[in-house]
Coordinates of C-alpha atoms in Angstrom, one line a residue:
M1 CA 117.0 110.6 105.4
D2 CA 119.0 108.8 103.1
I3 CA 117.9 109.2 99.5
S4 CA 120.5 106.4 98.0
R5 CA 118.2 103.7 100.4
I6 CA 115.1 104.5 98.7
D7 CA 114.2 101.8 96.0
A8 CA 110.4 102.4 96.6
I9 CA 107.8 104.3 97.7
L10 CA 104.8 103.3 99.7
F11 CA 102.1 105.9 100.5
D12 CA 99.3 105.9 103.1
L13 CA 95.9 107.2 101.8
D14 CA 93.6 109.4 104.2
G15 CA 95.3 112.4 104.9
T16 CA 98.3 111.9 102.7
I17 CA 96.8 111.4 98.8
R18 CA 93.3 111.6 99.7
D19 CA 91.7 115.0 100.9
T20 CA 89.5 112.9 103.7
D21 CA 90.8 115.8 106.5
D22 CA 89.4 118.9 105.1
Q23 CA 86.1 117.0 104.2
Y24 CA 85.5 115.8 107.3
V25 CA 86.1 119.3 108.9
G26 CA 83.9 120.6 106.5
R27 CA 81.2 118.3 107.1
V28 CA 81.2 119.0 110.8
A29 CA 81.6 122.7 110.7
A30 CA 78.4 122.5 108.6
L31 CA 76.5 120.9 111.7
L32 CA 78.1 123.3 113.6
R33 CA 77.4 126.6 112.0
P34 CA 73.9 127.0 113.2
I35 CA 75.8 127.4 116.9
A36 CA 78.4 129.5 115.4
F37 CA 77.1 133.0 116.9
L38 CA 78.2 130.6 120.5
L39 CA 82.0 129.9 119.5
P40 CA 85.1 131.7 119.9
K41 CA 85.3 134.6 117.0
R42 CA 81.9 132.4 115.7
D43 CA 84.3 130.2 114.0
A44 CA 82.7 126.4 113.4
T45 CA 85.6 125.5 111.4
R46 CA 88.3 126.2 113.7
L47 CA 85.9 124.0 116.5
A48 CA 85.7 121.5 113.5
R49 CA 89.4 120.9 113.0
W50 CA 89.9 120.5 116.7
F51 CA 86.6 117.9 117.0
V52 CA 88.1 116.1 114.0
M53 CA 91.9 116.0 115.7
R54 CA 90.9 114.6 119.0
F55 CA 88.5 111.8 117.3
E56 CA 91.2 110.1 115.2
G57 CA 93.6 109.4 117.7
P58 CA 91.0 107.2 119.6
V59 CA 89.8 105.7 116.1
N60 CA 93.3 104.7 115.4
R61 CA 94.1 102.9 118.9
L62 CA 90.8 101.4 118.6
L63 CA 91.8 99.9 114.9
W64 CA 95.0 98.5 116.5
L65 CA 93.7 97.2 119.4
A66 CA 91.1 95.5 117.3
D67 CA 93.9 94.4 114.9
K68 CA 95.6 93.0 118.0
V69 CA 92.8 90.9 119.1
G70 CA 91.7 90.1 115.6
L71 CA 88.3 91.8 115.9
D72 CA 89.4 94.0 112.9
P73 CA 87.0 92.6 110.1
L74 CA 84.3 93.4 112.6
I75 CA 85.5 96.8 113.4
H76 CA 85.7 97.6 109.5
K77 CA 82.4 96.7 108.9
F78 CA 80.9 98.9 111.6
F79 CA 82.4 102.3 110.6
D80 CA 81.0 101.0 107.3
L81 CA 77.6 101.0 108.6
A82 CA 78.1 103.9 111.1
N83 CA 79.3 106.6 109.0
P84 CA 76.6 108.6 107.2
W85 CA 79.1 110.3 104.9
R86 CA 80.4 106.3 103.5
R87 CA 77.1 105.2 103.1
R88 CA 76.1 108.0 100.3
A89 CA 78.1 106.3 97.7
S90 CA 76.2 107.1 94.6
G91 CA 77.9 110.0 92.6
K92 CA 80.6 110.5 95.2
V93 CA 83.2 112.8 94.2
F94 CA 86.7 112.1 95.3
Y95 CA 89.4 114.6 96.3
L96 CA 92.9 114.6 96.0
V97 CA 95.4 116.4 97.9
P98 CA 96.6 119.1 96.1
G99 CA 99.6 118.0 93.9
A100 CA 99.4 114.6 94.9
E101 CA 98.4 113.3 91.1
E102 CA 101.4 114.9 89.7
C103 CA 103.9 113.7 92.5
L104 CA 102.7 110.1 91.4
A105 CA 103.2 110.7 87.9
E106 CA 106.6 111.7 88.7
L107 CA 107.7 109.7 91.4
G108 CA 106.5 107.0 89.3
L109 CA 109.3 107.0 86.2
R110 CA 111.3 106.9 89.1
Y111 CA 110.3 104.1 91.6
P112 CA 107.5 101.0 91.9
L113 CA 105.1 102.4 94.2
G114 CA 102.7 101.3 96.6
L115 CA 100.0 102.0 98.6
V116 CA 99.3 101.0 102.5
T117 CA 96.0 102.1 104.0
T118 CA 93.8 101.0 107.1
R119 CA 91.3 101.9 105.0
G120 CA 88.7 98.5 103.8
E121 CA 89.4 97.0 100.4
A122 CA 85.9 98.1 98.7
S123 CA 86.3 102.1 99.4
T124 CA 89.9 101.7 98.5
R125 CA 89.3 100.5 95.0
A126 CA 86.7 103.0 94.7
F127 CA 88.8 106.0 95.6
L128 CA 91.7 104.7 93.2
R129 CA 89.7 104.3 90.4
G130 CA 87.4 107.7 91.1
T131 CA 90.4 109.3 90.7
E132 CA 91.8 107.3 87.8
I133 CA 95.3 107.1 90.2
E134 CA 95.0 103.0 90.1
A135 CA 97.6 102.2 87.5
A136 CA 100.0 104.1 89.7
F137 CA 100.5 101.3 92.1
G138 CA 102.4 98.2 91.7
S139 CA 100.8 97.0 95.2
V140 CA 97.6 97.8 97.1
V141 CA 97.1 96.9 100.5
S142 CA 94.2 98.0 102.3
G143 CA 92.9 97.1 106.1
L144 CA 92.0 93.6 105.8
T145 CA 95.4 92.4 103.4
T146 CA 97.6 91.2 106.3
R147 CA 96.6 89.9 109.5
R148 CA 97.8 92.8 111.2
G149 CA 97.5 96.5 110.4
K150 CA 99.4 99.5 110.9
P151 CA 101.3 100.2 113.0
A152 CA 102.2 96.4 113.0
P153 CA 105.2 96.5 110.2
D154 CA 103.3 93.5 108.1
P155 CA 101.1 95.6 105.4
L156 CA 104.5 97.4 104.3
L157 CA 106.4 93.8 104.2
H158 CA 103.4 92.8 102.0
A159 CA 103.5 95.6 100.1
A160 CA 107.2 95.8 99.5
A161 CA 107.3 92.3 98.9
E162 CA 105.0 92.6 96.0
L163 CA 106.9 95.4 94.8
G164 CA 110.0 93.0 94.9
V165 CA 112.1 95.5 97.0
P166 CA 113.6 94.3 100.7
A167 CA 111.2 96.7 103.4
D168 CA 114.8 98.4 104.5
R169 CA 114.9 100.1 100.8
C170 CA 111.3 101.4 100.9
L171 CA 110.4 105.0 102.1
M172 CA 107.1 105.3 103.9
V173 CA 105.0 108.6 103.4
G174 CA 102.0 109.2 106.0
D175 CA 100.3 111.8 108.0
T176 CA 100.4 110.0 111.3
V177 CA 102.4 108.4 114.0
V178 CA 100.8 105.0 112.8
D179 CA 102.8 105.3 109.6
M180 CA 106.0 106.0 111.3
I181 CA 105.8 103.3 114.1
A182 CA 105.0 100.8 111.1
A183 CA 107.9 102.2 109.2
R184 CA 110.2 102.1 111.8
R185 CA 109.0 98.5 112.7
A186 CA 109.6 97.1 109.1
G187 CA 113.0 98.6 108.9
A188 CA 111.8 101.5 106.4
Q189 CA 112.3 105.2 106.2
A190 CA 109.5 107.8 106.8
V191 CA 108.1 111.0 105.8
G192 CA 106.0 112.8 107.9
L193 CA 103.2 114.9 106.3
L194 CA 101.8 118.0 107.8
S195 CA 98.8 117.8 105.4
G196 CA 96.7 115.7 107.8
F197 CA 96.0 115.7 111.5
G198 CA 99.7 114.6 112.6
E199 CA 101.7 116.9 114.6
E200 CA 105.1 117.9 114.0
D201 CA 106.2 116.6 117.4
E202 CA 104.5 113.7 117.7
L203 CA 105.7 112.7 114.1
I204 CA 109.3 113.2 114.8
A205 CA 109.2 111.5 118.2
R206 CA 107.8 108.6 116.4
G207 CA 110.7 108.5 114.1
A208 CA 109.9 110.5 111.1
D209 CA 113.3 111.0 109.0
L210 CA 111.9 114.0 107.3
L211 CA 108.7 116.0 107.5
L212 CA 106.9 117.7 104.9
A213 CA 103.9 120.2 104.4
S214 CA 102.6 118.0 101.7
V215 CA 102.8 115.2 99.4
A216 CA 103.3 117.7 96.6
E217 CA 106.9 118.2 98.1
L218 CA 108.1 115.2 98.2
P219 CA 109.4 114.8 94.5
D220 CA 111.8 117.8 95.0
A221 CA 113.0 116.7 98.3
L222 CA 113.7 113.4 96.6
K223 CA 116.3 115.1 94.3
P224 CA 119.9 114.2 95.0
K225 CA 121.4 117.7 96.0
A226 CA 123.9 119.4 94.0
E227 CA 127.4 118.8 94.7

């Protein structure tokens, strides 16, 4: 990764800044615990993580297909209505990935920051307000901001334009192959995070310039190495 070629940083949301993946695993594990005695080592959490990992890929592909045929507004609406946890909006507690707030505070002093997510506008804004990190971002691109979403380059190009930085001078930070593909198509560099459900081999295969355990490691990774 060429640090000298970074003038702005774009972040994915879920699994990158927002600790949704562990929340979903915990919820699925809670549903599985009544039958935990049937599971290997009685480990409901392990099976829950496997299930959520396998579910995330098809969902991303469905969003990509819906985007190609112009049905993404309908699909986003369906997920909002079908997700029983998302409907419980009142009094909802939002969780940041450990170290994410400190990362944004430190890097915000050095770079303009943008958020690029496939999540809907309302839930994205609710999360940003709920965690008090909205002011960190000079651009917020949600699932329907542009006609095409990730893995198309459009959301990254939109965010880069709002930040006043060429897309090829941006760094995309995310936890899925969708983020890596979108970065490549936009001409941006990419950091793949292992804090979500993206796996090391697939993130590298899709173009990650660097892999990190979580976003908390990013500020140090972007410091120039001593001569």
